[in-house]
Amino acid sequence: MYYVSIYMDRQSRPLAVFAGKKDRVIPVGFGSASFVHSFYDPELIETALQILTVTQYQGLAGVEFKKDSRDETYKLIEVNTRFGMWDGLGAKCGMDIAYIAYRDTLNLPVKPSSSYRTGVIWLDWQRDLRAAVAYRRKGTLTWRAWFSSLRGEKMWAIYSRSDPLPGIFFTFRLIQKFLGRLFSCNQS
Protein backbone atom coordinates (compact mmCIF):
# COMPACT_ATOMS: atom_id res chain seq x y z
CA MET A 1 0.00 0.00 0.00
CA TYR A 2 1.12 3.52 -0.79
CA TYR A 3 0.05 6.73 0.89
CA VAL A 4 0.44 10.35 -0.17
CA SER A 5 -0.07 12.97 2.52
CA ILE A 6 -0.91 16.38 1.07
CA TYR A 7 -1.95 19.82 2.21
CA MET A 8 -3.92 21.88 -0.35
CA ASP A 9 -4.46 25.61 0.22
CA ARG A 10 -7.72 27.55 -0.25
CA GLN A 11 -7.13 27.71 -4.01
CA SER A 12 -6.55 23.92 -4.16
CA ARG A 13 -2.81 24.34 -4.71
CA PRO A 14 -0.50 21.82 -3.04
CA LEU A 15 1.70 23.43 -0.39
CA ALA A 16 3.15 20.19 0.98
CA VAL A 17 3.41 16.65 -0.36
CA PHE A 18 4.91 13.54 1.22
CA ALA A 19 4.74 9.84 0.26
CA GLY A 20 5.25 6.63 2.18
CA LYS A 21 5.02 2.93 1.49
CA LYS A 22 3.40 0.58 4.00
CA ASP A 23 5.86 -2.31 3.94
CA ARG A 24 4.09 -4.26 6.67
CA VAL A 25 0.55 -4.07 7.98
CA ILE A 26 -1.29 -6.04 10.63
CA PRO A 27 -3.50 -7.94 9.96
CA VAL A 28 -1.50 -8.95 6.89
CA GLY A 29 -2.93 -7.71 3.61
CA PHE A 30 -5.47 -5.19 4.86
CA GLY A 31 -4.58 -3.88 8.32
CA SER A 32 -2.96 -0.70 9.53
CA ALA A 33 0.74 0.02 9.16
CA SER A 34 3.37 -1.32 11.51
CA PHE A 35 6.39 -0.52 9.29
CA VAL A 36 6.53 2.30 6.73
CA HIS A 37 9.32 3.99 4.79
CA SER A 38 9.38 7.37 3.10
CA PHE A 39 9.93 7.34 -0.64
CA TYR A 40 9.42 9.51 -3.70
CA ASP A 41 7.55 8.48 -6.83
CA PRO A 42 6.56 11.34 -9.16
CA GLU A 43 3.86 9.22 -10.85
CA LEU A 44 2.19 8.38 -7.54
CA ILE A 45 2.32 11.97 -6.31
CA GLU A 46 1.00 13.34 -9.62
CA THR A 47 -1.90 10.86 -9.54
CA ALA A 48 -2.83 11.93 -6.00
CA LEU A 49 -2.57 15.62 -6.91
CA GLN A 50 -4.79 15.15 -9.98
CA ILE A 51 -7.52 13.56 -7.84
CA LEU A 52 -7.45 16.43 -5.34
CA THR A 53 -7.09 19.21 -7.92
CA VAL A 54 -9.98 18.06 -10.10
CA THR A 55 -12.25 17.98 -7.03
CA GLN A 56 -10.96 21.41 -5.91
CA TYR A 57 -9.99 19.86 -2.59
CA GLN A 58 -8.77 22.10 0.25
CA GLY A 59 -7.01 21.10 3.47
CA LEU A 60 -5.30 17.93 4.67
CA ALA A 61 -5.62 14.73 2.70
CA GLY A 62 -4.17 11.26 2.82
CA VAL A 63 -4.58 9.52 -0.53
CA GLU A 64 -4.11 5.76 -0.37
CA PHE A 65 -3.25 3.55 -3.33
CA LYS A 66 -2.47 -0.05 -4.10
CA LYS A 67 -0.19 -0.94 -7.02
CA ASP A 68 -1.86 -3.30 -9.49
CA SER A 69 0.61 -6.06 -10.36
CA ARG A 70 -1.18 -6.71 -13.67
CA ASP A 71 -0.38 -3.32 -15.20
CA GLU A 72 1.92 -1.72 -12.57
CA THR A 73 -0.40 1.26 -12.13
CA TYR A 74 -1.59 2.81 -8.89
CA LYS A 75 -5.25 2.21 -8.03
CA LEU A 76 -7.06 4.55 -5.66
CA ILE A 77 -8.21 2.94 -2.42
CA GLU A 78 -9.46 5.97 -0.48
CA VAL A 79 -8.97 9.62 0.40
CA ASN A 80 -8.74 10.38 4.12
CA THR A 81 -9.49 13.91 5.28
CA ARG A 82 -7.37 13.65 8.42
CA PHE A 83 -3.86 12.82 9.48
CA GLY A 84 -2.96 9.16 9.56
CA MET A 85 -1.12 7.51 12.41
CA TRP A 86 2.30 7.76 10.73
CA ASP A 87 1.98 11.16 9.02
CA GLY A 88 4.48 12.53 11.55
CA LEU A 89 7.13 10.71 9.51
CA GLY A 90 6.89 13.57 7.02
CA ALA A 91 8.16 16.02 9.65
CA LYS A 92 11.03 13.65 10.49
CA CYS A 93 11.92 13.68 6.78
CA GLY A 94 11.77 17.48 6.49
CA MET A 95 8.16 17.86 5.31
CA ASP A 96 6.17 19.11 8.31
CA ILE A 97 2.69 19.12 6.81
CA ALA A 98 0.97 19.92 10.11
CA TYR A 99 3.11 23.05 10.56
CA ILE A 100 2.57 24.12 6.95
CA ALA A 101 -1.21 23.67 7.38
CA TYR A 102 -1.07 25.65 10.63
CA ARG A 103 0.81 28.55 8.99
CA ASP A 104 -1.53 28.60 6.01
CA THR A 105 -4.61 28.57 8.25
CA LEU A 106 -3.27 31.67 10.03
CA ASN A 107 -2.52 33.33 6.66
CA LEU A 108 1.21 33.27 7.39
CA PRO A 109 3.62 32.93 4.47
CA VAL A 110 4.22 29.36 3.30
CA LYS A 111 6.60 28.28 0.58
CA PRO A 112 5.27 25.23 -1.34
CA SER A 113 7.54 22.23 -0.93
CA SER A 114 7.80 18.66 -2.17
CA SER A 115 11.38 17.96 -1.12
CA TYR A 116 12.01 15.50 1.72
CA ARG A 117 14.39 12.72 2.76
CA THR A 118 13.54 9.25 1.53
CA GLY A 119 14.29 5.87 3.09
CA VAL A 120 13.40 6.97 6.63
CA ILE A 121 11.48 4.33 8.60
CA TRP A 122 8.40 4.69 10.81
CA LEU A 123 8.14 1.75 13.18
CA ASP A 124 5.55 0.60 15.69
CA TRP A 125 7.83 -2.11 17.11
CA GLN A 126 5.24 -3.95 19.18
CA ARG A 127 2.79 -4.25 16.28
CA ASP A 128 5.59 -4.89 13.79
CA LEU A 129 6.88 -7.82 15.81
CA ARG A 130 3.40 -9.37 15.57
CA ALA A 131 3.33 -8.51 11.85
CA ALA A 132 6.73 -10.17 11.36
CA VAL A 133 5.42 -13.37 12.96
CA ALA A 134 2.35 -13.29 10.69
CA TYR A 135 4.40 -12.60 7.52
CA ARG A 136 6.81 -15.35 8.52
CA ARG A 137 3.94 -17.83 8.89
CA LYS A 138 2.84 -16.87 5.36
CA GLY A 139 6.37 -17.50 4.13
CA THR A 140 6.92 -13.94 2.89
CA LEU A 141 9.42 -12.75 5.52
CA THR A 142 12.40 -14.33 7.26
CA TRP A 143 13.76 -13.26 10.63
CA ARG A 144 16.97 -12.19 8.91
CA ALA A 145 15.04 -9.98 6.46
CA TRP A 146 12.99 -8.52 9.31
CA PHE A 147 16.06 -7.62 11.39
CA SER A 148 17.75 -6.22 8.29
CA SER A 149 14.71 -4.01 7.54
CA LEU A 150 15.09 -2.35 10.95
CA ARG A 151 18.42 -0.74 10.02
CA GLY A 152 18.57 2.92 9.12
CA GLU A 153 17.16 6.21 10.28
CA LYS A 154 13.85 5.71 12.00
CA MET A 155 10.99 7.31 13.82
CA TRP A 156 9.35 5.32 16.60
CA ALA A 157 5.56 5.31 16.63
CA ILE A 158 5.29 5.73 20.39
CA TYR A 159 8.75 6.35 21.84
CA SER A 160 10.30 9.82 21.69
CA ARG A 161 13.06 11.48 23.70
CA SER A 162 11.25 14.80 23.50
CA ASP A 163 7.98 13.26 24.79
CA PRO A 164 8.84 10.13 26.82
CA LEU A 165 5.58 9.75 28.77
CA PRO A 166 3.57 7.86 26.09
CA GLY A 167 6.41 5.35 25.69
CA ILE A 168 6.76 4.88 29.44
CA PHE A 169 3.01 4.40 29.83
CA PHE A 170 2.86 2.01 26.87
CA THR A 171 5.75 -0.09 28.25
CA PHE A 172 4.06 -0.21 31.66
CA ARG A 173 0.81 -1.41 30.03
CA LEU A 174 2.70 -4.11 28.08
CA ILE A 175 4.35 -5.40 31.25
CA GLN A 176 1.00 -5.29 33.05
CA LYS A 177 -0.66 -7.33 30.24
CA PHE A 178 2.19 -9.82 30.16
CA LEU A 179 2.13 -10.37 33.92
CA GLY A 180 -1.67 -10.62 33.90
CA ARG A 181 -1.54 -13.37 31.26
CA LEU A 182 1.36 -15.12 32.97
CA PHE A 183 -0.37 -15.30 36.33
CA SER A 184 -3.82 -16.14 34.92
CA CYS A 185 -2.24 -19.08 33.01
CA ASN A 186 -0.41 -20.33 36.12
CA GLN A 187 -3.59 -20.36 38.19
CA SER A 188 -5.30 -22.85 35.86
Tab-separated table of C-alpha atoms in Angstrom:
chain	number	residue	atom	x	y	z
A	1	MET	CA	0.000	0.000	0.000
A	2	TYR	CA	1.120	3.524	-0.786
A	3	TYR	CA	0.048	6.727	0.891
A	4	VAL	CA	0.441	10.348	-0.166
A	5	SER	CA	-0.071	12.966	2.521
A	6	ILE	CA	-0.913	16.383	1.065
A	7	TYR	CA	-1.952	19.823	2.206
A	8	MET	CA	-3.917	21.881	-0.355
A	9	ASP	CA	-4.458	25.610	0.220
A	10	ARG	CA	-7.719	27.552	-0.247
A	11	GLN	CA	-7.127	27.707	-4.009
A	12	SER	CA	-6.549	23.921	-4.164
A	13	ARG	CA	-2.807	24.336	-4.712
A	14	PRO	CA	-0.499	21.823	-3.042
A	15	LEU	CA	1.699	23.427	-0.391
A	16	ALA	CA	3.148	20.186	0.984
A	17	VAL	CA	3.412	16.646	-0.364
A	18	PHE	CA	4.908	13.538	1.218
A	19	ALA	CA	4.736	9.837	0.258
A	20	GLY	CA	5.253	6.630	2.178
A	21	LYS	CA	5.021	2.927	1.485
A	22	LYS	CA	3.404	0.585	3.998
A	23	ASP	CA	5.858	-2.309	3.938
A	24	ARG	CA	4.094	-4.256	6.675
A	25	VAL	CA	0.548	-4.068	7.978
A	26	ILE	CA	-1.286	-6.036	10.634
A	27	PRO	CA	-3.499	-7.937	9.964
A	28	VAL	CA	-1.496	-8.950	6.891
A	29	GLY	CA	-2.933	-7.706	3.609
A	30	PHE	CA	-5.472	-5.193	4.861
A	31	GLY	CA	-4.582	-3.881	8.324
A	32	SER	CA	-2.964	-0.698	9.526
A	33	ALA	CA	0.736	0.019	9.162
A	34	SER	CA	3.368	-1.322	11.505
A	35	PHE	CA	6.393	-0.519	9.293
A	36	VAL	CA	6.534	2.300	6.730
A	37	HIS	CA	9.319	3.990	4.792
A	38	SER	CA	9.379	7.375	3.100
A	39	PHE	CA	9.928	7.339	-0.644
A	40	TYR	CA	9.423	9.515	-3.697
A	41	ASP	CA	7.545	8.479	-6.832
A	42	PRO	CA	6.558	11.338	-9.157
A	43	GLU	CA	3.860	9.223	-10.854
A	44	LEU	CA	2.195	8.382	-7.540
A	45	ILE	CA	2.325	11.972	-6.310
A	46	GLU	CA	1.002	13.340	-9.616
A	47	THR	CA	-1.897	10.857	-9.545
A	48	ALA	CA	-2.826	11.928	-5.999
A	49	LEU	CA	-2.574	15.617	-6.909
A	50	GLN	CA	-4.794	15.145	-9.979
A	51	ILE	CA	-7.516	13.559	-7.842
A	52	LEU	CA	-7.450	16.429	-5.342
A	53	THR	CA	-7.089	19.206	-7.924
A	54	VAL	CA	-9.985	18.058	-10.100
A	55	THR	CA	-12.246	17.976	-7.033
A	56	GLN	CA	-10.959	21.410	-5.907
A	57	TYR	CA	-9.985	19.861	-2.588
A	58	GLN	CA	-8.768	22.097	0.254
A	59	GLY	CA	-7.007	21.099	3.467
A	60	LEU	CA	-5.304	17.928	4.671
A	61	ALA	CA	-5.616	14.729	2.695
A	62	GLY	CA	-4.167	11.261	2.819
A	63	VAL	CA	-4.577	9.523	-0.532
A	64	GLU	CA	-4.106	5.764	-0.365
A	65	PHE	CA	-3.252	3.546	-3.325
A	66	LYS	CA	-2.469	-0.045	-4.104
A	67	LYS	CA	-0.187	-0.943	-7.017
A	68	ASP	CA	-1.857	-3.295	-9.488
A	69	SER	CA	0.607	-6.064	-10.360
A	70	ARG	CA	-1.182	-6.706	-13.672
A	71	ASP	CA	-0.381	-3.319	-15.197
A	72	GLU	CA	1.920	-1.723	-12.569
A	73	THR	CA	-0.403	1.261	-12.127
A	74	TYR	CA	-1.595	2.812	-8.886
A	75	LYS	CA	-5.245	2.205	-8.031
A	76	LEU	CA	-7.057	4.552	-5.659
A	77	ILE	CA	-8.208	2.940	-2.416
A	78	GLU	CA	-9.464	5.966	-0.479
A	79	VAL	CA	-8.969	9.624	0.397
A	80	ASN	CA	-8.735	10.378	4.122
A	81	THR	CA	-9.489	13.913	5.278
A	82	ARG	CA	-7.366	13.653	8.420
A	83	PHE	CA	-3.857	12.822	9.478
A	84	GLY	CA	-2.960	9.157	9.563
A	85	MET	CA	-1.117	7.510	12.407
A	86	TRP	CA	2.295	7.759	10.726
A	87	ASP	CA	1.980	11.161	9.017
A	88	GLY	CA	4.481	12.527	11.551
A	89	LEU	CA	7.128	10.711	9.514
A	90	GLY	CA	6.894	13.573	7.022
A	91	ALA	CA	8.160	16.019	9.647
A	92	LYS	CA	11.030	13.647	10.493
A	93	CYS	CA	11.918	13.680	6.781
A	94	GLY	CA	11.775	17.477	6.491
A	95	MET	CA	8.162	17.864	5.310
A	96	ASP	CA	6.173	19.115	8.308
A	97	ILE	CA	2.692	19.116	6.807
A	98	ALA	CA	0.969	19.925	10.110
A	99	TYR	CA	3.109	23.049	10.564
A	100	ILE	CA	2.566	24.123	6.951
A	101	ALA	CA	-1.212	23.675	7.379
A	102	TYR	CA	-1.065	25.646	10.633
A	103	ARG	CA	0.806	28.549	8.994
A	104	ASP	CA	-1.533	28.599	6.007
A	105	THR	CA	-4.608	28.569	8.254
A	106	LEU	CA	-3.268	31.673	10.028
A	107	ASN	CA	-2.520	33.328	6.656
A	108	LEU	CA	1.209	33.274	7.389
A	109	PRO	CA	3.617	32.927	4.468
A	110	VAL	CA	4.225	29.358	3.299
A	111	LYS	CA	6.602	28.285	0.577
A	112	PRO	CA	5.269	25.229	-1.337
A	113	SER	CA	7.538	22.226	-0.930
A	114	SER	CA	7.799	18.661	-2.167
A	115	SER	CA	11.381	17.955	-1.120
A	116	TYR	CA	12.013	15.505	1.721
A	117	ARG	CA	14.387	12.722	2.756
A	118	THR	CA	13.540	9.248	1.533
A	119	GLY	CA	14.287	5.874	3.095
A	120	VAL	CA	13.399	6.974	6.627
A	121	ILE	CA	11.484	4.329	8.600
A	122	TRP	CA	8.397	4.690	10.807
A	123	LEU	CA	8.141	1.746	13.183
A	124	ASP	CA	5.552	0.598	15.691
A	125	TRP	CA	7.830	-2.112	17.106
A	126	GLN	CA	5.242	-3.953	19.176
A	127	ARG	CA	2.791	-4.254	16.279
A	128	ASP	CA	5.594	-4.887	13.793
A	129	LEU	CA	6.880	-7.825	15.809
A	130	ARG	CA	3.397	-9.367	15.572
A	131	ALA	CA	3.327	-8.512	11.852
A	132	ALA	CA	6.727	-10.173	11.356
A	133	VAL	CA	5.420	-13.372	12.958
A	134	ALA	CA	2.346	-13.288	10.688
A	135	TYR	CA	4.398	-12.600	7.519
A	136	ARG	CA	6.815	-15.350	8.522
A	137	ARG	CA	3.939	-17.828	8.885
A	138	LYS	CA	2.837	-16.873	5.362
A	139	GLY	CA	6.374	-17.501	4.135
A	140	THR	CA	6.921	-13.937	2.892
A	141	LEU	CA	9.425	-12.751	5.518
A	142	THR	CA	12.400	-14.326	7.259
A	143	TRP	CA	13.760	-13.258	10.633
A	144	ARG	CA	16.975	-12.188	8.912
A	145	ALA	CA	15.042	-9.983	6.463
A	146	TRP	CA	12.985	-8.518	9.310
A	147	PHE	CA	16.063	-7.622	11.392
A	148	SER	CA	17.746	-6.219	8.285
A	149	SER	CA	14.715	-4.010	7.543
A	150	LEU	CA	15.088	-2.348	10.948
A	151	ARG	CA	18.417	-0.738	10.020
A	152	GLY	CA	18.575	2.916	9.123
A	153	GLU	CA	17.160	6.210	10.284
A	154	LYS	CA	13.847	5.706	11.995
A	155	MET	CA	10.994	7.311	13.824
A	156	TRP	CA	9.346	5.324	16.598
A	157	ALA	CA	5.557	5.308	16.629
A	158	ILE	CA	5.295	5.725	20.387
A	159	TYR	CA	8.746	6.354	21.838
A	160	SER	CA	10.299	9.817	21.693
A	161	ARG	CA	13.058	11.477	23.695
A	162	SER	CA	11.247	14.800	23.504
A	163	ASP	CA	7.984	13.262	24.791
A	164	PRO	CA	8.842	10.125	26.821
A	165	LEU	CA	5.580	9.745	28.769
A	166	PRO	CA	3.567	7.859	26.090
A	167	GLY	CA	6.410	5.352	25.690
A	168	ILE	CA	6.758	4.883	29.436
A	169	PHE	CA	3.009	4.403	29.834
A	170	PHE	CA	2.863	2.010	26.874
A	171	THR	CA	5.751	-0.092	28.248
A	172	PHE	CA	4.062	-0.206	31.661
A	173	ARG	CA	0.810	-1.414	30.033
A	174	LEU	CA	2.696	-4.112	28.079
A	175	ILE	CA	4.351	-5.398	31.253
A	176	GLN	CA	1.005	-5.294	33.046
A	177	LYS	CA	-0.661	-7.327	30.244
A	178	PHE	CA	2.193	-9.821	30.156
A	179	LEU	CA	2.131	-10.375	33.920
A	180	GLY	CA	-1.666	-10.621	33.896
A	181	ARG	CA	-1.543	-13.367	31.262
A	182	LEU	CA	1.360	-15.118	32.969
A	183	PHE	CA	-0.374	-15.297	36.333
A	184	SER	CA	-3.817	-16.142	34.924
A	185	CYS	CA	-2.245	-19.080	33.009
A	186	ASN	CA	-0.408	-20.326	36.119
A	187	GLN	CA	-3.589	-20.362	38.195
A	188	SER	CA	-5.303	-22.853	35.857
